[in-house]
């Protein structure tokens, strides 16, 4: 058990569909703390750095197009086991495999437009938070 911080993105599909409040409500209801929060549109370079681990994947170009395609909300969320807690709230990557009550399970149908990003480890969280909030 440890206090952690994680980088969360409410992706452009979530912002477009009016789900900022819904996601923020779930974060707060879980008992986690929002330390930082900013609405911004990413440059391609920033998106490519954030998703660098996927650079060789066939969907990388589409992923960068999507994540730069409109404003998103970047948050730093802190609390007990915040990384795993936020991955639980988000649900599995493919919304057709996410638990029904999770954010992706409830609000998305497509893997490419799955509403939310959450860091997957303490190392990723540290790296990603530096990209968005240097
Ligand atoms: P997660 O966002 O759950 O950490 P990931 O790191 O494996 O998932 O992938 C990052 C994002 O890339 C994911 O949220 C949606 C997109 N993605 C992943 N696999 C994909 C695929 N097979 N086809 C299209 N987009 C995909
Ligand atoms: Mg990931």
Short mmCIF file of N, CA and C and ligand atoms in Angstrom, two decimals:
data_model
loop_
_atom_site.label_atom_id
_atom_site.label_comp_id
_atom_site.label_asym_id
_atom_site.label_seq_id
_atom_site.Cartn_x
_atom_site.Cartn_y
_atom_site.Cartn_z
N UNK A 1 0.85 -1.19 0.00
CA UNK A 1 0.00 0.00 0.00
C UNK A 1 0.88 1.24 0.00
N UNK A 2 0.55 2.15 -0.89
CA UNK A 2 1.38 3.36 -0.98
C UNK A 2 0.61 4.47 -1.68
N UNK A 3 0.91 5.70 -1.29
CA UNK A 3 0.34 6.84 -1.99
C UNK A 3 1.06 7.00 -3.31
N UNK A 4 0.29 7.12 -4.37
CA UNK A 4 0.86 7.24 -5.72
C UNK A 4 0.18 8.38 -6.45
N UNK A 5 0.86 8.85 -7.52
CA UNK A 5 0.23 9.77 -8.46
C UNK A 5 0.20 9.11 -9.83
N UNK A 6 -0.84 9.41 -10.61
CA UNK A 6 -0.99 8.83 -11.94
C UNK A 6 -1.44 9.90 -12.92
N UNK A 7 -1.05 9.75 -14.18
CA UNK A 7 -1.52 10.68 -15.21
C UNK A 7 -2.80 10.12 -15.85
N UNK A 8 -3.82 10.94 -15.82
CA UNK A 8 -5.11 10.59 -16.43
C UNK A 8 -5.37 11.55 -17.59
N UNK A 9 -5.85 11.01 -18.70
CA UNK A 9 -6.35 11.85 -19.79
C UNK A 9 -7.82 11.52 -20.01
N UNK A 10 -8.65 12.56 -20.05
CA UNK A 10 -10.00 12.42 -20.61
C UNK A 10 -9.82 12.76 -22.08
N UNK A 11 -9.84 11.72 -22.91
CA UNK A 11 -9.43 11.84 -24.31
C UNK A 11 -10.43 12.70 -25.09
N UNK A 12 -10.05 13.12 -26.31
CA UNK A 12 -10.92 14.03 -27.07
C UNK A 12 -12.35 13.49 -27.26
N UNK A 13 -12.53 12.18 -27.35
CA UNK A 13 -13.90 11.64 -27.48
C UNK A 13 -14.71 11.88 -26.21
N UNK A 14 -14.05 11.78 -25.05
CA UNK A 14 -14.72 12.03 -23.78
C UNK A 14 -15.13 13.49 -23.63
N UNK A 15 -14.23 14.39 -24.04
CA UNK A 15 -14.53 15.83 -23.97
C UNK A 15 -15.67 16.15 -24.93
N UNK A 16 -15.57 15.66 -26.18
CA UNK A 16 -16.59 15.92 -27.21
C UNK A 16 -17.97 15.45 -26.76
N UNK A 17 -18.00 14.34 -26.04
CA UNK A 17 -19.29 13.76 -25.63
C UNK A 17 -19.78 14.29 -24.29
N UNK A 18 -19.08 15.28 -23.74
CA UNK A 18 -19.57 15.89 -22.50
C UNK A 18 -19.39 15.03 -21.27
N UNK A 19 -18.30 14.24 -21.24
CA UNK A 19 -18.09 13.30 -20.13
C UNK A 19 -17.04 13.76 -19.12
N UNK A 20 -16.59 15.02 -19.21
CA UNK A 20 -15.58 15.50 -18.24
C UNK A 20 -16.13 15.35 -16.82
N UNK A 21 -17.32 15.88 -16.60
CA UNK A 21 -17.91 15.86 -15.25
C UNK A 21 -18.13 14.44 -14.74
N UNK A 22 -18.58 13.58 -15.61
CA UNK A 22 -18.82 12.17 -15.26
C UNK A 22 -17.53 11.49 -14.80
N UNK A 23 -16.43 11.72 -15.52
CA UNK A 23 -15.16 11.09 -15.15
C UNK A 23 -14.62 11.70 -13.86
N UNK A 24 -14.69 13.02 -13.76
CA UNK A 24 -14.20 13.69 -12.54
C UNK A 24 -15.00 13.22 -11.32
N UNK A 25 -16.30 13.08 -11.49
CA UNK A 25 -17.16 12.62 -10.39
C UNK A 25 -16.73 11.23 -9.90
N UNK A 26 -16.41 10.36 -10.85
CA UNK A 26 -16.00 9.00 -10.47
C UNK A 26 -14.66 9.01 -9.75
N UNK A 27 -13.74 9.87 -10.18
CA UNK A 27 -12.43 9.99 -9.52
C UNK A 27 -12.62 10.46 -8.08
N UNK A 28 -13.45 11.49 -7.91
CA UNK A 28 -13.67 12.05 -6.57
C UNK A 28 -14.42 11.06 -5.68
N UNK A 29 -15.41 10.38 -6.26
CA UNK A 29 -16.21 9.44 -5.48
C UNK A 29 -15.37 8.26 -4.99
N UNK A 30 -14.34 7.91 -5.78
CA UNK A 30 -13.43 6.82 -5.40
C UNK A 30 -12.56 7.21 -4.19
N UNK A 31 -12.48 8.52 -3.92
CA UNK A 31 -11.68 8.99 -2.80
C UNK A 31 -10.29 9.44 -3.19
N UNK A 32 -10.06 9.61 -4.49
CA UNK A 32 -8.75 10.08 -4.96
C UNK A 32 -8.78 11.60 -5.08
N UNK A 33 -7.59 12.19 -5.12
CA UNK A 33 -7.46 13.65 -5.13
C UNK A 33 -6.97 14.13 -6.49
N UNK A 34 -7.60 15.17 -7.01
CA UNK A 34 -7.13 15.79 -8.25
C UNK A 34 -6.13 16.88 -7.88
N UNK A 35 -4.86 16.67 -8.25
CA UNK A 35 -3.80 17.64 -7.93
C UNK A 35 -3.64 18.68 -9.02
N UNK A 36 -3.80 18.24 -10.27
CA UNK A 36 -3.64 19.16 -11.41
C UNK A 36 -4.67 18.79 -12.45
N UNK A 37 -5.10 19.79 -13.23
CA UNK A 37 -6.13 19.53 -14.24
C UNK A 37 -6.05 20.63 -15.28
N UNK A 38 -5.93 20.22 -16.56
CA UNK A 38 -5.76 21.22 -17.62
C UNK A 38 -6.42 20.75 -18.91
N UNK A 39 -7.19 21.65 -19.54
CA UNK A 39 -7.75 21.39 -20.87
C UNK A 39 -6.74 21.86 -21.90
N UNK A 40 -6.36 20.98 -22.83
CA UNK A 40 -5.40 21.39 -23.85
C UNK A 40 -5.51 20.49 -25.09
N UNK A 41 -5.01 21.02 -26.20
CA UNK A 41 -4.94 20.22 -27.43
C UNK A 41 -3.48 19.87 -27.66
N UNK A 42 -3.18 18.58 -27.84
CA UNK A 42 -1.79 18.13 -27.94
C UNK A 42 -1.19 18.40 -29.32
N UNK A 43 0.08 18.78 -29.33
CA UNK A 43 0.89 18.76 -30.56
C UNK A 43 1.20 17.30 -30.88
N UNK A 44 1.42 17.00 -32.17
CA UNK A 44 1.75 15.61 -32.56
C UNK A 44 2.99 15.10 -31.81
N UNK A 45 3.98 15.98 -31.66
CA UNK A 45 5.24 15.58 -31.01
C UNK A 45 4.99 15.11 -29.57
N UNK A 46 4.12 15.83 -28.86
CA UNK A 46 3.80 15.46 -27.47
C UNK A 46 3.06 14.13 -27.43
N UNK A 47 2.13 13.95 -28.37
CA UNK A 47 1.36 12.71 -28.43
C UNK A 47 2.27 11.53 -28.74
N UNK A 48 3.21 11.73 -29.67
CA UNK A 48 4.13 10.65 -30.05
C UNK A 48 5.04 10.28 -28.88
N UNK A 49 5.42 11.27 -28.09
CA UNK A 49 6.25 10.98 -26.92
C UNK A 49 5.43 10.21 -25.87
N UNK A 50 4.23 10.68 -25.63
CA UNK A 50 3.37 10.03 -24.62
C UNK A 50 3.13 8.56 -24.99
N UNK A 51 2.83 8.29 -26.25
CA UNK A 51 2.52 6.93 -26.70
C UNK A 51 3.74 6.25 -27.34
N UNK A 52 4.95 6.67 -26.97
CA UNK A 52 6.18 6.15 -27.57
C UNK A 52 6.31 4.63 -27.57
N UNK A 53 5.78 3.97 -26.54
CA UNK A 53 5.88 2.50 -26.45
C UNK A 53 5.11 1.81 -27.58
N UNK A 54 4.19 2.54 -28.24
CA UNK A 54 3.37 1.95 -29.30
C UNK A 54 3.83 2.35 -30.70
N UNK A 55 5.00 2.99 -30.79
CA UNK A 55 5.47 3.56 -32.05
C UNK A 55 5.47 2.57 -33.22
N UNK A 56 5.79 1.31 -32.96
CA UNK A 56 5.89 0.31 -34.04
C UNK A 56 4.56 -0.40 -34.31
N UNK A 57 3.53 -0.09 -33.56
CA UNK A 57 2.24 -0.79 -33.73
C UNK A 57 1.51 -0.24 -34.95
N UNK A 58 0.72 -1.08 -35.63
CA UNK A 58 0.03 -0.64 -36.86
C UNK A 58 -0.97 0.49 -36.62
N UNK A 59 -1.49 0.62 -35.40
CA UNK A 59 -2.50 1.65 -35.13
C UNK A 59 -1.90 2.97 -34.64
N UNK A 60 -0.56 3.08 -34.65
CA UNK A 60 0.07 4.26 -34.03
C UNK A 60 -0.36 5.57 -34.69
N UNK A 61 -0.38 5.60 -36.01
CA UNK A 61 -0.76 6.83 -36.72
C UNK A 61 -2.18 7.27 -36.38
N UNK A 62 -3.09 6.31 -36.39
CA UNK A 62 -4.49 6.61 -36.04
C UNK A 62 -4.62 7.07 -34.59
N UNK A 63 -3.82 6.46 -33.73
CA UNK A 63 -3.85 6.82 -32.31
C UNK A 63 -3.42 8.27 -32.12
N UNK A 64 -2.36 8.66 -32.82
CA UNK A 64 -1.86 10.04 -32.71
C UNK A 64 -2.86 11.02 -33.34
N UNK A 65 -3.44 10.66 -34.50
CA UNK A 65 -4.48 11.50 -35.12
C UNK A 65 -5.63 11.73 -34.13
N UNK A 66 -6.05 10.65 -33.50
CA UNK A 66 -7.20 10.71 -32.58
C UNK A 66 -6.90 11.58 -31.36
N UNK A 67 -5.75 11.36 -30.76
CA UNK A 67 -5.48 12.02 -29.46
C UNK A 67 -5.15 13.51 -29.66
N UNK A 68 -4.75 13.87 -30.90
CA UNK A 68 -4.48 15.29 -31.21
C UNK A 68 -5.69 15.95 -31.88
N UNK A 69 -6.78 15.21 -32.07
CA UNK A 69 -7.90 15.68 -32.88
C UNK A 69 -8.85 16.65 -32.21
N UNK A 70 -8.61 17.00 -30.98
CA UNK A 70 -9.47 17.95 -30.27
C UNK A 70 -8.94 18.12 -28.87
N UNK A 71 -9.52 19.03 -28.10
CA UNK A 71 -9.03 19.23 -26.74
C UNK A 71 -9.24 17.99 -25.87
N UNK A 72 -8.29 17.76 -24.97
CA UNK A 72 -8.42 16.71 -23.96
C UNK A 72 -8.20 17.34 -22.60
N UNK A 73 -8.50 16.58 -21.55
CA UNK A 73 -8.23 17.05 -20.19
C UNK A 73 -7.16 16.15 -19.59
N UNK A 74 -6.05 16.76 -19.16
CA UNK A 74 -4.98 16.03 -18.49
C UNK A 74 -5.10 16.29 -16.99
N UNK A 75 -4.99 15.22 -16.21
CA UNK A 75 -5.07 15.35 -14.75
C UNK A 75 -3.95 14.57 -14.08
N UNK A 76 -3.48 15.09 -12.97
CA UNK A 76 -2.67 14.28 -12.06
C UNK A 76 -3.57 13.91 -10.89
N UNK A 77 -3.74 12.60 -10.68
CA UNK A 77 -4.62 12.08 -9.64
C UNK A 77 -3.76 11.34 -8.62
N UNK A 78 -3.98 11.64 -7.35
CA UNK A 78 -3.13 11.11 -6.27
C UNK A 78 -3.98 10.41 -5.21
N UNK A 79 -3.42 9.37 -4.63
CA UNK A 79 -4.10 8.69 -3.52
C UNK A 79 -3.53 7.31 -3.32
N UNK A 80 -4.10 6.58 -2.37
CA UNK A 80 -3.68 5.22 -2.08
C UNK A 80 -3.85 4.34 -3.33
N UNK A 81 -2.77 3.73 -3.78
CA UNK A 81 -2.81 2.84 -4.95
C UNK A 81 -3.53 3.48 -6.14
N UNK A 82 -3.25 4.76 -6.38
CA UNK A 82 -4.00 5.53 -7.39
C UNK A 82 -3.86 4.93 -8.79
N UNK A 83 -2.71 4.33 -9.10
CA UNK A 83 -2.49 3.81 -10.45
C UNK A 83 -3.46 2.65 -10.72
N UNK A 84 -3.48 1.67 -9.81
CA UNK A 84 -4.38 0.52 -9.99
C UNK A 84 -5.84 0.95 -9.84
N UNK A 85 -6.10 1.86 -8.92
CA UNK A 85 -7.48 2.30 -8.69
C UNK A 85 -8.05 2.96 -9.95
N UNK A 86 -7.24 3.77 -10.63
CA UNK A 86 -7.71 4.43 -11.85
C UNK A 86 -7.82 3.45 -13.01
N UNK A 87 -6.94 2.45 -13.09
CA UNK A 87 -7.07 1.42 -14.14
C UNK A 87 -8.37 0.63 -13.92
N UNK A 88 -8.72 0.43 -12.65
CA UNK A 88 -9.98 -0.26 -12.35
C UNK A 88 -11.18 0.59 -12.78
N UNK A 89 -11.17 1.88 -12.45
CA UNK A 89 -12.28 2.76 -12.86
C UNK A 89 -12.39 2.81 -14.38
N UNK A 90 -11.23 2.83 -15.07
CA UNK A 90 -11.23 2.94 -16.55
C UNK A 90 -11.78 1.67 -17.19
N UNK A 91 -11.37 0.51 -16.69
CA UNK A 91 -11.76 -0.76 -17.31
C UNK A 91 -10.75 -1.19 -18.36
N UNK A 92 -10.94 -2.39 -18.89
CA UNK A 92 -10.00 -2.97 -19.86
C UNK A 92 -9.92 -2.10 -21.12
N UNK A 93 -8.76 -2.18 -21.80
CA UNK A 93 -8.49 -1.35 -22.98
C UNK A 93 -9.60 -1.45 -24.03
N UNK A 94 -10.03 -2.67 -24.34
CA UNK A 94 -11.11 -2.87 -25.32
C UNK A 94 -12.46 -2.75 -24.61
N UNK A 95 -13.24 -1.72 -24.94
CA UNK A 95 -14.51 -1.49 -24.23
C UNK A 95 -15.47 -2.67 -24.28
N UNK A 96 -15.30 -3.57 -25.24
CA UNK A 96 -16.18 -4.74 -25.30
C UNK A 96 -15.75 -5.79 -24.28
N UNK A 97 -14.57 -5.59 -23.69
CA UNK A 97 -14.09 -6.51 -22.64
C UNK A 97 -14.04 -5.83 -21.26
N UNK A 98 -14.36 -4.54 -21.20
CA UNK A 98 -14.32 -3.82 -19.91
C UNK A 98 -15.52 -4.23 -19.06
N UNK A 99 -15.32 -4.20 -17.74
CA UNK A 99 -16.45 -4.46 -16.84
C UNK A 99 -17.57 -3.45 -17.14
N UNK A 100 -18.82 -3.88 -17.08
CA UNK A 100 -19.94 -3.03 -17.46
C UNK A 100 -20.02 -1.70 -16.69
N UNK A 101 -19.66 -1.68 -15.43
CA UNK A 101 -19.76 -0.44 -14.65
C UNK A 101 -18.56 0.47 -14.78
N UNK A 102 -17.52 0.03 -15.50
CA UNK A 102 -16.33 0.86 -15.65
C UNK A 102 -16.57 1.97 -16.67
N UNK A 103 -15.69 2.95 -16.71
CA UNK A 103 -15.87 4.09 -17.62
C UNK A 103 -15.90 3.60 -19.07
N UNK A 104 -14.93 2.79 -19.47
CA UNK A 104 -14.92 2.28 -20.84
C UNK A 104 -16.10 1.34 -21.08
N UNK A 105 -16.41 0.50 -20.08
CA UNK A 105 -17.50 -0.45 -20.21
C UNK A 105 -18.84 0.24 -20.37
N UNK A 106 -18.98 1.39 -19.73
CA UNK A 106 -20.26 2.08 -19.75
C UNK A 106 -20.40 3.05 -20.92
N UNK A 107 -19.29 3.65 -21.38
CA UNK A 107 -19.42 4.77 -22.30
C UNK A 107 -18.78 4.56 -23.67
N UNK A 108 -18.15 3.42 -23.92
CA UNK A 108 -17.43 3.27 -25.19
C UNK A 108 -17.72 1.91 -25.83
N UNK A 109 -17.52 1.85 -27.14
CA UNK A 109 -17.66 0.58 -27.85
C UNK A 109 -16.41 0.22 -28.65
N UNK A 110 -15.54 1.21 -28.93
CA UNK A 110 -14.40 0.99 -29.83
C UNK A 110 -13.09 1.10 -29.08
N UNK A 111 -12.16 0.21 -29.38
CA UNK A 111 -10.85 0.26 -28.72
C UNK A 111 -10.12 1.58 -29.02
N UNK A 112 -10.31 2.09 -30.22
CA UNK A 112 -9.62 3.33 -30.62
C UNK A 112 -10.20 4.59 -30.00
N UNK A 113 -11.41 4.50 -29.45
CA UNK A 113 -12.05 5.68 -28.82
C UNK A 113 -12.60 5.25 -27.48
N UNK A 114 -11.68 5.14 -26.50
CA UNK A 114 -12.06 4.53 -25.22
C UNK A 114 -12.00 5.50 -24.05
N UNK A 115 -12.20 6.80 -24.33
CA UNK A 115 -12.56 7.83 -23.33
C UNK A 115 -11.45 8.28 -22.39
N UNK A 116 -10.67 7.32 -21.88
CA UNK A 116 -9.77 7.66 -20.77
C UNK A 116 -8.42 6.96 -20.91
N UNK A 117 -7.37 7.64 -20.48
CA UNK A 117 -6.04 7.05 -20.33
C UNK A 117 -5.66 7.09 -18.86
N UNK A 118 -5.01 6.03 -18.39
CA UNK A 118 -4.40 6.04 -17.06
C UNK A 118 -3.06 5.35 -17.12
N UNK A 119 -2.06 5.92 -16.46
CA UNK A 119 -0.72 5.32 -16.44
C UNK A 119 -0.81 3.88 -15.94
N UNK A 120 0.10 3.00 -16.46
CA UNK A 120 -0.01 1.58 -16.12
C UNK A 120 1.00 1.09 -15.09
N UNK A 121 1.91 1.96 -14.62
CA UNK A 121 2.91 1.56 -13.61
C UNK A 121 3.50 2.83 -12.99
N UNK A 122 4.20 2.70 -11.87
CA UNK A 122 4.84 3.88 -11.28
C UNK A 122 5.84 4.53 -12.24
N UNK A 123 6.56 3.70 -13.03
CA UNK A 123 7.55 4.26 -13.98
C UNK A 123 6.83 5.04 -15.08
N UNK A 124 5.75 4.48 -15.62
CA UNK A 124 4.99 5.19 -16.65
C UNK A 124 4.40 6.47 -16.08
N UNK A 125 3.88 6.40 -14.87
CA UNK A 125 3.26 7.58 -14.27
C UNK A 125 4.27 8.71 -14.15
N UNK A 126 5.47 8.39 -13.68
CA UNK A 126 6.49 9.42 -13.52
C UNK A 126 6.85 10.04 -14.87
N UNK A 127 7.05 9.18 -15.87
CA UNK A 127 7.40 9.64 -17.21
C UNK A 127 6.29 10.51 -17.82
N UNK A 128 5.05 10.04 -17.70
CA UNK A 128 3.92 10.73 -18.35
C UNK A 128 3.58 12.04 -17.65
N UNK A 129 3.66 12.06 -16.33
CA UNK A 129 3.37 13.31 -15.60
C UNK A 129 4.36 14.39 -16.02
N UNK A 130 5.62 14.01 -16.23
CA UNK A 130 6.65 14.97 -16.66
C UNK A 130 6.35 15.55 -18.04
N UNK A 131 5.75 14.72 -18.93
CA UNK A 131 5.42 15.19 -20.27
C UNK A 131 4.32 16.25 -20.21
N UNK A 132 3.32 16.01 -19.39
CA UNK A 132 2.14 16.90 -19.36
C UNK A 132 2.31 18.06 -18.40
N UNK A 133 3.04 17.87 -17.31
CA UNK A 133 3.20 18.92 -16.31
C UNK A 133 4.68 19.05 -15.94
N UNK A 134 5.50 19.56 -16.90
CA UNK A 134 6.95 19.61 -16.66
C UNK A 134 7.32 20.62 -15.57
P1 LIG B 1 -4.37 1.31 -22.29
O1 LIG B 1 -4.91 2.63 -22.80
O2 LIG B 1 -5.46 0.48 -21.65
O3 LIG B 1 -3.17 1.47 -21.41
P2 LIG B 1 -2.57 0.41 -24.39
O4 LIG B 1 -1.48 1.14 -23.68
O5 LIG B 1 -2.33 -1.01 -24.78
O6 LIG B 1 -3.94 0.46 -23.57
O7 LIG B 1 -2.93 1.19 -25.75
C1 LIG B 1 -2.99 2.61 -25.76
C2 LIG B 1 -4.18 3.03 -26.57
O8 LIG B 1 -3.98 2.65 -27.93
C3 LIG B 1 -5.51 2.38 -26.18
O9 LIG B 1 -6.15 3.06 -25.13
C4 LIG B 1 -6.29 2.45 -27.45
C5 LIG B 1 -5.22 2.27 -28.53
N1 LIG B 1 -5.14 0.88 -28.95
C6 LIG B 1 -4.60 -0.16 -28.26
N2 LIG B 1 -4.68 -1.31 -28.94
C7 LIG B 1 -5.29 -0.99 -30.11
C8 LIG B 1 -5.68 -1.74 -31.25
N3 LIG B 1 -5.45 -3.06 -31.34
N4 LIG B 1 -6.30 -1.07 -32.27
C9 LIG B 1 -6.54 0.25 -32.20
N5 LIG B 1 -6.19 1.02 -31.14
C10 LIG B 1 -5.59 0.41 -30.12
MG1 LIG B 2 -1.24 2.04 -21.84
#
